[in-house]
Amino acid sequence: MTDTKGVESRVLLKRLRDALAQEGKGQERLDRVTQLIAASMEAEVCSIYLRRDENTLELCATKGLRPEAVHQTRMRLGEGLVGRVAETAHSINERDAPAARGFHYIPETGEEVFSSFVGVPIQRLGEVLGVLVVQNKAPRTYSDDEIYALEVVAMVIAEMAELGAFTGPDKMAIAAQHQLPFFARGLVGQEGVAEGVVLLHEPQIVVANPVADDPEIEYARLTVALNTLVQEIDEILATDIAMQTGEHRDVMIAYRLFAQDKGWRKRMFDSVASGLAAEVAVEKEQTTTRTRLARVSDPYMRERLHDLDDLSNRLLRILAGRDDANERGIPENAVLVARNIGPGDLLEYGKALKGVVLEEGSVGSHAAIVARALAIPLVIQAKKITREALSNDPILVDGDIGVVHLRPDENVAAAFREKIAMQAEAQEAYTALVGKAAKTCDGTVINLHMNAGLMADLPSLKISGAEGVGLFRTELQFLIRSRVPKRSELSDLYGRVLDAADGAPVVFRTLDIGSDKALPYMERPDEPNPALGWRAIRIGLDRPGVMRMQLQALIRAAKGRPLHVMFPFVAQFDEFRDAQEMVHAEMEKERRLGHELPCDVKIGAMLETPSLAFAPDQFFETTDFISIGGNDLKQFFFAADRENERVRRRYDTLNVSFLTFMEYITDRCATFDTPVSFCGEDAGRPVEALAFAAMGLRSLSMRPASIGPVKHLLRSIDLSEARDVVDKARKSGQQSVRPALKSWLKETGYSRRKTP
Ligand code: PEP
Ligand code: MG
C-alpha cells in the first residue's frame, strides 16, 4: 500500500472513532458519520443505506440529499447503483452516474444534480449490511486511495453496527440486521422438533474497538498471531497421529501454505497500517474470501476457500486469546448452529443439545449419523444460517420438514409450540405402549428392535420398549476417533453394551466403512463410484487385520453370553462363507488362549445388494439370519444414489416393484426357516412398516423414537385387510401402493383412533 492511502484512512478513522465515542442515539451517530465523511472527502453528499430485510435497502442517514427522504427512500437489492453495490458486494465508481448502466432516479432524494458517485459495500464476514455512498456535483473519478479509505471506513461502520452503535430506541428503523426473523428451508437430517437458543460452534469474535489506538501495536499483535498460527499448524502436523496420512494432513498442509501466503499477509498488514485493529484486518480478508465463496461453484475451489475461512477463524481466536473449545459454555436448550461439524465435536456436545442446524452437511455425513444416534433434531443445508444467527438468538428447529425459524415472531413460535405439545402428547400415548406387543388386530405379532451405534443409545432400549438391538453400527466408534480404536477399548465398550442390554439380543454389525463413511485416518482410494466400490465386507476380507481384531473384541466382550455378529454388504455367498470362517477361526484362537467363549454365536448377513436375494439355496441354509439393509438395497434396486438429493426421494419405498422384491426375499427366507428382518430407515416409518408386515416381514429394526408410532399403527389394523389393499393396488397397475394404503387407513379412521 502507498503511504498516502494509509495516512488518508488513518486520519478519517481517528475522526470517525472520536465521533462515535460521543454520546447520542443511533440516528444521531449515523448522521454524524455521514457529515464527517462528507467533510473529510470534500464530497457534497455522503449517505448510508442499510438493509431492512433480505431484499430491501433503506436510506438511513444522509448529508447532502433531502433529509425528508431518510427512512422513506427504499430500493430492492440490485436496483439502481446502490442496489447493485449491495447485490454484488463490489464498489462502484462512476464519473457520470446518471449516464451509467442501471442508474435509477429517485425524485424525492434530489440527487439528479450529482454527477459522480462512489458506493462501497458495508459488509462484515461476507454479509452485506448496507452501502456507503459519496457523491459530488462535478464529474470526477474517485482515486483508488479514496475508495480504499471508504472501504476501511465501511468496515468500521459494519463493526460498530454489530456492536449496536447505531441502535437505540429507534432501533428497528436503523439496525435491521440480526434482529428481524429469519427463515431457512433446509433438508431433513434427523426428525424431531426443538425450541431453544443459538449456540454457535464457531462463535463470532466481538471486536470492542475496531479502530486501532496505535497501528504499531496492532502490527506487532498481528505478527505474533501469525507466527503462533504457523507454529500451531506445525505442531498438529508433527504430533497428531491422525495427521500422518490422509485428507486431514492435506488440509493442514494447505493451511500452512495459506498461512504463509505473502499476499494474504500483506493485505492484512496494509489494513492495520490504515488504522484498523488487527481483528478487523483479518475479518476484512475473511469478508473477501466469503464473497468469493458465494460465487464459486467449483467444489475444489470452494474447499480451498473454506480452508482459508477456517484459517481466519483460527487467527481470530489466537488474537482474541481464546481457546474456543474450552471456553464454550453450553446454555440451556442450546441449538447448535455451524457451517459443518465433525462427528467427534458433535459427540462432545452430546445430549446437551436440543437441536442442530448446519449450513452444509449431507444426509449421510458423519454428523448426521451421530445426530441420529443421539436422536437430536437436525436440519442440514440451511443456507445463510451461520451469517444470520447470533449467540443466544431464539431459534425453532423443525427436523420433520427441514425448516428453521430464527428470531421467530410470536405467531410462528406459538404455532410451533402447539406442534411440540402435540408431539409430546403422542409421545405419552406411545409410552403407554411400552411393554405391550406390536400385535395386529388379527393377531400377527411383529417384533420391533432398535438401531444403535453408541453407548448413549442403550438407555433407549427400555424407554422405547424395543425387544433388542437389531443393528448396532460399530463404525461409529471408529468414526469419532482420530485413530483406530484398540481391541481392549472395543471389547470394553461391547461388553458394556451387552451389560446395558441386560439379556436382550444385540446384533453387532462389523465395521461398515467406505462409500459415504470415511475414516479420517485411513487412506481412501480415489474411486469413481464409492457406493459401488471398496467398502464394508470387501475391505474386511481384503485387509482382515481390523476385522479380526473386532471379532476378537466381540468374542471377549460376550464372555459366556450369546453373541450375534452380522456382516455388512454381502453380495455373494462366498463372501459370507469367508467371513463366517473368520469368526470360527477367531473363536478357536480365543479358546486356545483360554478365554471364555460366548455360549452361542449366531452369524448373519445384511442383504443390501439385489444379488444376495438370488444367492444359492446353500446361502440361506448356512446363514443364521438375514437383515435387509433397505437404505443401500433401495439405492441399488432403483439405481438412485441415497446421497443425491435429486434422485434419492424419486422412487417410493411402497413402489410395487420394491414391495414385490421384499415379498420374494421373505418367501425365500421362509423356505429355509432363515430369520429375516428389515433394518433400514424405512422400517421406522409407520406406513412403510405396515407395508413390510403385509409382505410377510415379522421383524423390523428402527430408531428408538419410531417404535411407538410404528407399534401404535400395527396395533390398530387388521394385517390381512392391509394385504388385500396392497394386492388390489398391485393388480390394478398402480406404481405405488401408498395412495391405496393411506386412503384405507383414512377410511378405517386410523388417525382419529386413540391408542389401542
Ligand atoms: C442400510 O443400508 O439399510 C443400513 C442399515 O446400513 P447403513 O445405513 O449403515 O448403510
Ligand atoms: Mg448399508
mmCIF file of C-alpha atoms in Angstrom, residues 20 40 85 88 127 135 211 230 353 388 538 547 582 584 587 644 667 720 756:
data_model
loop_
_atom_site.group_PDB
_atom_site.id
_atom_site.type_symbol
_atom_site.label_atom_id
_atom_site.label_comp_id
_atom_site.label_asym_id
_atom_site.label_seq_id
_atom_site.Cartn_x
_atom_site.Cartn_y
_atom_site.Cartn_z
ATOM 1 C CA LEU A 20 -18.700 7.597 17.520
ATOM 2 C CA SER A 40 -13.221 14.675 5.040
ATOM 3 C CA VAL A 85 -23.289 -2.481 -4.854
ATOM 4 C CA THR A 88 -22.544 -7.732 -5.910
ATOM 5 C CA GLU A 127 -22.618 -10.341 4.782
ATOM 6 C CA GLN A 135 -21.450 11.910 -4.419
ATOM 7 C CA VAL A 211 -10.138 1.442 15.128
ATOM 8 C CA VAL A 230 2.064 -21.380 11.790
ATOM 9 C CA LEU A 353 -28.026 -30.074 22.583
ATOM 10 C CA GLU A 388 -27.674 -14.729 10.380
ATOM 11 C CA ARG A 538 -14.927 -56.101 0.817
ATOM 12 C CA MET A 547 -11.957 -57.303 11.212
ATOM 13 C CA MET A 582 -13.025 -65.940 10.137
ATOM 14 C CA HIS A 584 -14.846 -69.663 13.632
ATOM 15 C CA MET A 587 -13.275 -68.470 18.261
ATOM 16 C CA ASN A 644 -28.085 -37.458 -4.113
ATOM 17 C CA ASP A 667 -40.599 -66.080 0.962
ATOM 18 C CA SER A 720 -54.903 -59.372 6.249
ATOM 19 C CA PRO A 756 -55.361 -49.236 21.455
#
